[in-house]
Amino acid sequence: MSISVLVQHEDFSMADEYAQLSRDCRCGAVVTFCGLVRELQDHALISMTLEHYPGMTEQALQTIAEQAQQRWQLGAVRIIHRIGTLTPNEQIVFVGVASAHRAAAFEAAQFIMDYLKTQAPFWKKEHSSQGSHWVAAKTTDQQAARRWE
Amino acid sequence: MSISVLVQHEDFSMADEYAQLSRDCRCGAVVTFCGLVRELQDHALISMTLEHYPGMTEQALQTIAEQAQQRWQLGAVRIIHRIGTLTPNEQIVFVGVASAHRAAAFEAAQFIMDYLKTQAPFWKKEHSSQGSHWVAAKTTDQQAARRWE
Amino acid sequence: MIKVLFFAALRERLNTATVELDSSTLPADASAAAVLTKLQSRSADWQHELSRQDLLCAINQRLCPLHTKVSPGDELAFFPPVTGG
Amino acid sequence: MIKVLFFAALRERLNTATVELDSSTLPADASAAAVLTKLQSRSADWQHELSRQDLLCAINQRLCPLHTKVSPGDELAFFPPVTGG
């Protein structure tokens, strides 16, 4: 079982990440999640800045990956979260899970995203023609995380 | 909402498929599943042959994608299933779902895989040093599909 | 005519991929189950292979229960549980 | 000393990223909540901002409840609900 966690401004390559995850041929199932900067509904998003808590973010992501590893039989977990200023359609986050079984891969990837959304110290600030504002936390994210308790 | 389904012997590129799915920037979440030819536990797998029911496979996958679209708000669904003879570590199946919300993307991808596993007319025959045999259907796959009823 | 297809392990065990049935030898409101019974009567081997409880049935390339009616020109298929993905 | 960090909207509203507290001004068994109370007493603004019910607390870079004890040398952090991913 390998866990690898990365917090960086630089973009990542889905192709490279997938190639790495699928290299282990005992794993028949690879699930990936990518989160992208979304357009705002009512006015144009110019950019988004991701603030983080250096040191704690890496530790939080590592802990979340380890919790997933304890719950499911996994071959590999990879988490990448970008920080700094990103523009619409840019990649923000990657979660990749390889497992012998698809149910484990799917559930672990969902678990990691649900916990990342509620426990990893990242904060988004959106910059649009209407000014800048901090993104509010969503109760749906809290609810999603709670189902794993 | 776009649905695209492909049944072919040729390999597919995860990178190309992901690039296509993430192009629509109203979708903040992209979930992919890849199934790979797995090594057998007890003896060496030489290859695997995937038989299918030409015509019905495409129709079955299209129907499954449409059912997913009716249940969740999705931006794009892509399903690729390979046929013919494949060797260990080769890609067998790709399911990619883009949505505005990660829960919808995750659930739709799982739903599609669960239905594909139980309703799309593909059959695997494994060839190993011990001879050839048809893979038996798993009751866990039947159970997984039933949870969506 | 009614065309009947077999796939995978069933195709191999029957050593047959396709059978054409004269629809006039079937009742007008025959179901897929009636077609199956007709095919079972061909031999002890066919009787055995086509009696498996887990066989799936498709009419015109859609999965359907055995009690579904068939019409002249239909394409039927019988096959073992699917194992793709 | 105890180092206290603020992040995101809270950092902006306090106009402060870091505060150093002399541990000797805190009781020996002080909790994160006691540190918060001490910080709230700095001004009406701080009182207001640090009274938000949804503030999260981390001690030595791990999320923890406010009743958790703090020790000299600890790194505390207070921040709004996280919104990454």
Coordinates of C-alpha atoms in Angstrom, one line a residue:
Chain A
M1 CA 0.0 0.0 0.0
S2 CA 1.5 3.4 -1.0
I3 CA 0.2 6.8 0.1
S4 CA 1.4 9.9 -1.5
V5 CA 0.3 13.4 -0.8
L6 CA 1.3 16.7 -2.4
V7 CA 0.4 20.4 -1.8
Q8 CA 1.7 22.7 -4.5
H9 CA 0.9 25.6 -6.7
E10 CA 2.0 23.8 -9.9
D11 CA -0.5 22.0 -12.0
F12 CA -0.6 18.2 -12.1
S13 CA -1.0 15.8 -15.0
M14 CA -4.0 13.5 -14.8
A15 CA -2.3 11.2 -17.3
D16 CA 0.9 10.9 -15.2
E17 CA -1.1 10.3 -12.0
Y18 CA -3.3 7.7 -13.6
A19 CA -0.2 5.9 -15.2
Q20 CA 1.4 5.8 -11.8
L21 CA -1.7 4.4 -10.1
S22 CA -2.4 1.8 -12.7
R23 CA 1.2 0.5 -12.7
D24 CA 0.5 -2.0 -9.9
C25 CA -1.2 -4.8 -11.8
R26 CA -2.6 -6.5 -8.7
C27 CA -5.1 -3.6 -8.7
G28 CA -7.9 -4.1 -11.2
A29 CA -9.7 -0.9 -10.3
V30 CA -8.6 2.8 -10.5
V31 CA -10.9 5.6 -9.5
T32 CA -9.9 9.2 -9.9
F33 CA -11.6 12.4 -8.8
C34 CA -10.6 15.8 -10.2
G35 CA -12.0 19.1 -8.9
L36 CA -11.9 22.1 -11.3
V37 CA -12.4 25.8 -10.8
R38 CA -16.1 26.3 -11.7
E39 CA -17.7 29.3 -13.3
L40 CA -20.0 31.3 -10.9
Q41 CA -23.7 31.1 -11.7
D42 CA -24.4 34.8 -11.7
H43 CA -21.3 36.7 -12.7
A44 CA -17.9 36.0 -14.2
L45 CA -15.2 34.5 -12.1
I46 CA -11.8 36.0 -12.8
S47 CA -9.8 33.9 -10.5
M48 CA -9.7 32.0 -7.2
T49 CA -7.0 32.1 -4.5
L50 CA -6.5 29.1 -2.3
E51 CA -5.0 29.8 1.1
H52 CA -3.7 27.0 3.2
Y53 CA -2.1 26.2 6.6
P54 CA 1.5 25.1 5.6
G55 CA 2.5 21.9 7.2
M56 CA -1.0 21.1 8.6
T57 CA -2.4 20.6 5.1
E58 CA 0.1 17.8 4.2
Q59 CA -0.4 16.2 7.6
A60 CA -4.2 16.4 7.3
L61 CA -4.2 14.8 3.8
Q62 CA -1.8 12.1 5.0
T63 CA -4.1 11.3 8.0
I64 CA -7.2 11.1 5.7
A65 CA -5.4 8.8 3.3
E66 CA -4.3 6.6 6.3
Q67 CA -7.9 6.5 7.6
A68 CA -9.0 5.3 4.1
Q69 CA -6.4 2.7 4.1
Q70 CA -7.6 1.3 7.4
R71 CA -11.2 1.1 6.2
W72 CA -10.6 -0.4 2.8
Q73 CA -8.1 -2.7 1.1
L74 CA -6.2 -0.3 -1.1
G75 CA -3.2 -0.6 -3.3
A76 CA -2.4 3.1 -3.7
V77 CA -3.7 6.5 -2.7
R78 CA -2.6 9.7 -4.2
I79 CA -3.8 13.2 -3.2
I80 CA -2.7 16.5 -4.8
H81 CA -4.1 19.8 -3.8
R82 CA -3.1 23.1 -5.4
I83 CA -2.7 26.4 -3.6
G84 CA -2.4 30.0 -4.7
T85 CA -4.2 31.7 -7.5
L86 CA -6.1 29.6 -10.1
T87 CA -8.3 30.6 -13.0
P88 CA -11.5 29.1 -14.4
N89 CA -11.3 25.5 -15.6
E90 CA -7.9 25.0 -13.9
Q91 CA -7.5 21.8 -11.8
I92 CA -7.7 22.3 -8.0
V93 CA -7.6 18.8 -6.5
F94 CA -6.8 15.2 -7.5
V95 CA -7.7 12.1 -5.6
G96 CA -6.7 8.7 -7.1
V97 CA -7.3 5.3 -5.5
A98 CA -6.2 1.9 -6.9
S99 CA -7.7 -1.2 -5.4
A100 CA -8.3 -4.8 -6.3
H101 CA -12.0 -4.1 -6.0
R102 CA -14.1 -1.3 -7.5
A103 CA -16.3 -0.8 -4.5
A104 CA -13.3 -0.2 -2.3
A105 CA -11.8 2.2 -4.8
F106 CA -15.0 4.2 -5.2
E107 CA -15.8 4.4 -1.5
A108 CA -12.3 5.3 -0.5
A109 CA -12.1 8.1 -3.1
Q110 CA -15.5 9.5 -1.9
F111 CA -14.4 9.2 1.8
I112 CA -11.2 11.1 1.0
M113 CA -13.0 13.9 -0.8
D114 CA -15.6 14.2 2.0
Y115 CA -13.0 14.4 4.7
L116 CA -10.7 16.7 2.6
K117 CA -13.6 19.1 2.2
T118 CA -14.3 19.3 5.9
Q119 CA -10.9 18.7 7.6
A120 CA -8.1 19.8 5.4
P121 CA -7.1 23.5 6.1
F122 CA -7.7 25.1 2.7
W123 CA -9.8 28.2 2.1
K124 CA -11.0 29.5 -1.2
K125 CA -11.4 33.2 -2.1
E126 CA -13.2 34.0 -5.3
H127 CA -12.3 37.1 -7.3
S128 CA -15.0 38.3 -9.8
S129 CA -16.2 41.5 -11.4
Q130 CA -18.3 42.0 -8.2
G131 CA -15.2 41.9 -5.9
S132 CA -13.6 39.3 -3.8
H133 CA -15.2 37.1 -1.2
W134 CA -14.4 34.0 0.8
V135 CA -16.3 30.9 -0.2
A136 CA -18.8 29.8 2.5
A137 CA -18.6 26.2 3.8
K138 CA -21.5 24.0 2.7
T139 CA -23.7 22.1 5.1
T140 CA -23.9 19.4 2.4
D141 CA -20.2 18.8 2.8
Q142 CA -20.6 18.4 6.5
Q143 CA -23.4 15.9 5.9
A144 CA -21.4 14.0 3.4
A145 CA -18.5 13.6 5.9
R146 CA -20.8 12.5 8.7
R147 CA -22.1 9.5 6.8
W148 CA -18.7 7.8 7.3
E149 CA -18.9 8.0 11.1
Chain B
M1 CA -25.7 16.7 -21.3
S2 CA -23.6 14.5 -23.7
I3 CA -23.6 10.8 -23.7
S4 CA -20.9 8.9 -25.6
V5 CA -20.5 5.1 -25.7
L6 CA -17.8 3.1 -27.5
V7 CA -17.2 -0.7 -27.8
Q8 CA -14.0 -1.5 -29.5
H9 CA -10.9 -3.7 -29.4
E10 CA -8.5 -0.7 -29.6
D11 CA -7.1 0.7 -26.4
F12 CA -8.2 4.1 -25.1
S13 CA -6.3 7.0 -23.6
M14 CA -7.3 8.0 -20.1
A15 CA -5.6 11.4 -20.7
D16 CA -7.7 12.1 -23.9
E17 CA -10.9 11.0 -22.2
Y18 CA -10.3 13.1 -19.1
A19 CA -9.4 16.1 -21.3
Q20 CA -12.7 15.8 -23.2
L21 CA -14.7 15.4 -20.0
S22 CA -13.1 18.4 -18.2
R23 CA -13.5 20.7 -21.2
D24 CA -17.0 21.7 -20.1
C25 CA -16.1 24.3 -17.4
R26 CA -19.6 24.4 -15.8
C27 CA -18.6 21.0 -14.4
G28 CA -16.5 21.2 -11.3
A29 CA -16.2 17.5 -10.7
V30 CA -14.9 14.7 -12.9
V31 CA -14.9 11.1 -11.7
T32 CA -13.3 8.3 -13.7
F33 CA -13.2 4.6 -13.3
C34 CA -10.8 2.3 -15.1
G35 CA -10.9 -1.5 -15.0
L36 CA -7.7 -3.3 -15.8
V37 CA -6.9 -7.0 -16.5
R38 CA -5.9 -8.3 -13.1
E39 CA -3.4 -11.1 -12.3
L40 CA -5.0 -14.3 -11.1
Q41 CA -4.3 -15.2 -7.4
D42 CA -3.1 -18.8 -7.9
H43 CA -1.6 -19.1 -11.3
A44 CA -0.3 -16.8 -14.1
L45 CA -2.9 -15.2 -16.4
I46 CA -1.7 -15.3 -20.0
S47 CA -4.6 -13.4 -21.6
M48 CA -8.3 -12.8 -21.4
T49 CA -10.8 -12.8 -24.2
L50 CA -13.9 -10.6 -24.1
E51 CA -16.9 -11.8 -26.0
H52 CA -19.8 -9.5 -26.6
Y53 CA -23.2 -9.3 -28.3
P54 CA -22.6 -6.9 -31.1
G55 CA -25.3 -4.2 -31.3
M56 CA -26.8 -5.0 -27.9
T57 CA -23.7 -4.0 -26.0
E58 CA -23.7 -0.4 -27.4
Q59 CA -27.5 -0.2 -26.8
A60 CA -27.2 -1.5 -23.2
L61 CA -24.4 1.0 -22.4
Q62 CA -26.4 3.8 -23.9
T63 CA -29.4 2.8 -21.8
I64 CA -27.4 2.6 -18.6
A65 CA -25.9 6.1 -19.3
E66 CA -29.4 7.5 -19.9
Q67 CA -30.7 6.0 -16.7
A68 CA -27.8 7.7 -14.9
Q69 CA -28.6 11.0 -16.6
Q70 CA -32.2 10.7 -15.3
R71 CA -31.1 10.1 -11.8
W72 CA -28.4 12.7 -11.4
Q73 CA -27.6 16.1 -12.9
L74 CA -24.7 15.3 -15.2
G75 CA -22.7 17.3 -17.7
A76 CA -21.2 14.4 -19.6
V77 CA -21.0 10.6 -19.5
R78 CA -18.4 8.5 -21.4
I79 CA -18.3 4.7 -21.5
I80 CA -15.7 2.7 -23.3
H81 CA -15.6 -1.1 -23.2
R82 CA -12.9 -3.1 -25.0
I83 CA -13.5 -6.5 -26.6
G84 CA -11.3 -9.3 -28.0
T85 CA -8.1 -10.5 -26.4
L86 CA -6.3 -8.5 -23.7
T87 CA -3.2 -9.2 -21.6
P88 CA -2.5 -8.5 -17.9
N89 CA -2.5 -4.8 -16.9
E90 CA -4.3 -3.8 -20.1
Q91 CA -7.3 -1.5 -19.8
I92 CA -10.7 -3.1 -20.1
V93 CA -13.3 -0.5 -19.3
F94 CA -13.5 3.3 -18.8
V95 CA -16.4 5.2 -17.2
G96 CA -16.1 9.0 -16.9
V97 CA -18.7 11.3 -15.5
A98 CA -18.6 15.1 -15.3
S99 CA -21.0 17.0 -13.1
A100 CA -21.3 20.3 -11.3
H101 CA -21.3 18.3 -8.0
R102 CA -19.0 15.6 -6.8
A103 CA -21.6 13.5 -5.1
A104 CA -23.6 13.2 -8.4
A105 CA -20.4 12.3 -10.4
F106 CA -19.3 9.7 -7.9
E107 CA -22.7 8.1 -7.6
A108 CA -23.4 8.1 -11.3
A109 CA -20.1 6.4 -12.1
Q110 CA -20.7 3.7 -9.5
F111 CA -24.3 3.2 -10.8
I112 CA -23.0 2.9 -14.3
M113 CA -20.3 0.3 -13.3
D114 CA -22.8 -1.7 -11.2
Y115 CA -25.3 -1.9 -14.1
L116 CA -22.6 -2.5 -16.7
K117 CA -21.4 -5.5 -14.6
T118 CA -24.9 -7.0 -14.5
Q119 CA -26.7 -5.9 -17.7
A120 CA -24.2 -5.3 -20.5
P121 CA -23.7 -8.4 -22.6
F122 CA -19.9 -9.0 -22.2
W123 CA -18.3 -12.3 -21.1
K124 CA -14.7 -12.8 -20.0
K125 CA -12.7 -16.0 -20.7
E126 CA -9.4 -16.3 -18.9
H127 CA -6.5 -18.1 -20.5
S128 CA -3.8 -19.3 -18.1
S129 CA -1.2 -22.1 -17.8
Q130 CA -4.1 -24.1 -16.3
G131 CA -6.2 -23.8 -19.5
S132 CA -9.1 -21.6 -20.4
H133 CA -12.3 -20.9 -18.5
W134 CA -15.2 -18.6 -18.5
V135 CA -15.3 -16.2 -15.6
A136 CA -18.2 -16.8 -13.2
A137 CA -20.6 -14.0 -12.4
K138 CA -20.3 -12.6 -8.9
T139 CA -23.2 -12.4 -6.5
T140 CA -21.5 -9.2 -5.0
D141 CA -22.1 -7.6 -8.4
Q142 CA -25.7 -8.5 -8.3
Q143 CA -26.0 -7.1 -4.8
A144 CA -24.2 -3.9 -5.9
A145 CA -26.7 -3.3 -8.7
R146 CA -29.7 -4.0 -6.5
R147 CA -28.9 -1.2 -4.1
W148 CA -30.0 1.3 -6.9
E149 CA -33.5 -0.1 -7.2
Chain C
M1 CA -38.6 -16.7 -38.8
I2 CA -37.3 -16.1 -35.3
K3 CA -33.5 -15.9 -35.0
V4 CA -32.0 -17.2 -31.7
L5 CA -28.5 -16.4 -30.7
F6 CA -26.3 -18.0 -28.0
F7 CA -23.2 -16.5 -26.4
A8 CA -20.2 -17.3 -24.4
A9 CA -20.1 -20.6 -22.4
L10 CA -23.6 -21.5 -23.6
R11 CA -22.6 -21.0 -27.3
E12 CA -19.6 -23.2 -26.7
R13 CA -21.5 -26.0 -24.9
L14 CA -24.2 -26.1 -27.5
N15 CA -21.6 -25.7 -30.2
T16 CA -24.0 -23.4 -31.8
A17 CA -24.1 -19.6 -32.3
T18 CA -27.4 -19.2 -34.1
V19 CA -30.6 -21.1 -34.7
E20 CA -33.4 -20.1 -37.0
L21 CA -36.9 -21.1 -35.9
D22 CA -39.9 -21.2 -38.2
S23 CA -42.4 -19.0 -36.3
S24 CA -45.3 -21.1 -37.7
T25 CA -44.2 -24.0 -35.5
L26 CA -44.9 -21.7 -32.5
P27 CA -48.3 -20.6 -31.1
A28 CA -49.2 -17.1 -32.1
D29 CA -48.8 -15.7 -28.6
A30 CA -45.6 -17.7 -27.8
S31 CA -43.3 -16.3 -25.1
A32 CA -39.5 -16.5 -24.9
A33 CA -40.1 -19.4 -22.5
A34 CA -42.0 -21.3 -25.2
V35 CA -39.0 -20.8 -27.6
L36 CA -36.7 -22.1 -24.9
T37 CA -38.9 -25.2 -24.4
K38 CA -38.9 -25.9 -28.1
L39 CA -35.1 -25.6 -28.2
Q40 CA -34.7 -27.9 -25.1
S41 CA -36.6 -30.7 -27.0
R42 CA -33.8 -30.9 -29.5
S43 CA -31.6 -33.2 -27.5
A44 CA -30.6 -34.2 -23.9
D45 CA -27.6 -31.9 -24.1
W46 CA -29.8 -28.9 -25.2
Q47 CA -32.3 -29.9 -22.5
H48 CA -29.6 -29.8 -19.9
E49 CA -27.9 -26.6 -21.1
L50 CA -31.0 -24.6 -21.6
S51 CA -32.5 -25.5 -18.2
R52 CA -29.9 -23.5 -16.3
Q53 CA -31.7 -21.2 -13.9
D54 CA -29.3 -18.3 -14.4
L55 CA -29.7 -18.0 -18.2
L56 CA -30.5 -14.5 -19.3
C57 CA -32.8 -13.7 -22.2
A58 CA -32.8 -10.7 -24.6
I59 CA -35.4 -10.0 -27.2
N60 CA -34.4 -7.6 -30.0
Q61 CA -31.2 -6.8 -28.0
R62 CA -32.9 -5.9 -24.7
L63 CA -32.9 -7.9 -21.6
C64 CA -36.3 -9.2 -20.8
P65 CA -38.1 -11.8 -18.6
L66 CA -38.9 -15.2 -20.1
H67 CA -42.6 -14.6 -20.1
T68 CA -42.2 -11.8 -22.7
K69 CA -44.1 -12.5 -26.0
V70 CA -42.1 -13.0 -29.2
S71 CA -43.2 -12.1 -32.7
P72 CA -42.1 -13.3 -36.1
G73 CA -38.9 -11.5 -37.1
D74 CA -37.7 -11.0 -33.5
E75 CA -34.1 -11.7 -32.6
L76 CA -33.9 -13.7 -29.4
A77 CA -30.7 -14.4 -27.4
F78 CA -29.9 -16.7 -24.5
F79 CA -26.7 -16.3 -22.5
P80 CA -25.1 -16.9 -19.1
P81 CA -24.8 -14.1 -16.6
V82 CA -22.7 -11.3 -18.0
T83 CA -19.1 -10.8 -16.7
G84 CA -17.8 -7.6 -18.4
G85 CA -16.4 -4.5 -16.8
Chain D
M1 CA 5.4 31.0 24.6
I2 CA 2.3 29.8 22.7
K3 CA 2.0 30.7 19.1
V4 CA -1.5 31.4 17.7
L5 CA -2.2 31.5 14.0
F6 CA -5.2 32.8 12.2
F7 CA -6.2 32.0 8.6
A8 CA -8.4 33.1 5.8
A9 CA -11.4 35.4 6.6
L10 CA -10.5 35.4 10.2
R11 CA -6.9 36.5 9.5
E12 CA -8.2 39.3 7.3
R13 CA -10.8 40.5 9.8
L14 CA -8.4 40.5 12.7
N15 CA -5.7 41.9 10.3
T16 CA -3.4 39.5 12.1
A17 CA -1.8 36.3 11.0
T18 CA 0.2 35.4 14.2
V19 CA 0.1 36.2 17.9
E20 CA 2.6 35.1 20.5
L21 CA 1.2 34.6 24.0
D22 CA 3.3 34.4 27.1
S23 CA 2.3 31.0 28.6
S24 CA 2.9 32.3 32.1
T25 CA -0.2 34.5 31.7
L26 CA -2.3 31.4 31.3
P27 CA -3.2 28.8 34.0
A28 CA -1.1 25.7 34.0
D29 CA -4.0 23.5 32.7
A30 CA -5.4 26.1 30.3
S31 CA -7.4 24.8 27.3
A32 CA -7.7 26.2 23.8
A33 CA -10.9 27.8 24.9
A34 CA -9.0 29.7 27.6
V35 CA -6.6 31.0 25.0
L36 CA -9.5 32.0 22.9
T37 CA -11.1 33.9 25.8
K38 CA -7.8 35.7 26.5
L39 CA -7.6 36.8 22.8
Q40 CA -11.3 37.9 22.9
S41 CA -10.5 40.3 25.7
R42 CA -8.1 42.3 23.4
S43 CA -10.8 44.4 21.8
A44 CA -14.5 44.5 20.9
D45 CA -13.5 43.5 17.3
W46 CA -11.6 40.5 18.5
Q47 CA -14.4 39.7 20.9
H48 CA -16.8 39.6 18.0
E49 CA -14.6 37.7 15.5
L50 CA -13.4 35.1 18.0
S51 CA -16.9 34.4 19.3
R52 CA -18.1 32.8 16.0
Q53 CA -19.6 29.4 16.7
D54 CA -18.2 27.8 13.6
L55 CA -14.5 28.6 14.3
L56 CA -12.2 25.5 14.1
C57 CA -9.2 25.0 16.3
A58 CA -6.0 23.1 15.7
I59 CA -3.3 22.4 18.2
N60 CA 0.1 21.5 16.7
Q61 CA -1.5 21.2 13.3
R62 CA -4.2 18.8 14.3
L63 CA -7.9 19.7 14.5
C64 CA -9.1 19.3 18.1
P65 CA -12.0 20.4 20.3
L66 CA -11.8 23.7 22.3
H67 CA -11.5 21.9 25.6
T68 CA -8.2 20.4 24.6
K69 CA -5.3 21.4 27.0
V70 CA -2.5 23.5 25.6
S71 CA 1.2 23.4 26.7
P72 CA 4.0 25.9 26.5
G73 CA 5.5 25.7 23.0
D74 CA 2.3 24.6 21.4
E75 CA 1.2 26.0 18.0
L76 CA -2.5 26.9 18.1
A77 CA -4.6 27.9 15.1
F78 CA -8.1 29.3 14.8
F79 CA -9.8 29.5 11.4
P80 CA -13.2 29.5 9.7
P81 CA -14.7 26.2 8.3
V82 CA -12.4 24.9 5.5
T83 CA -13.5 25.2 1.9
G84 CA -10.8 23.4 -0.1
G85 CA -11.3 20.6 -2.7

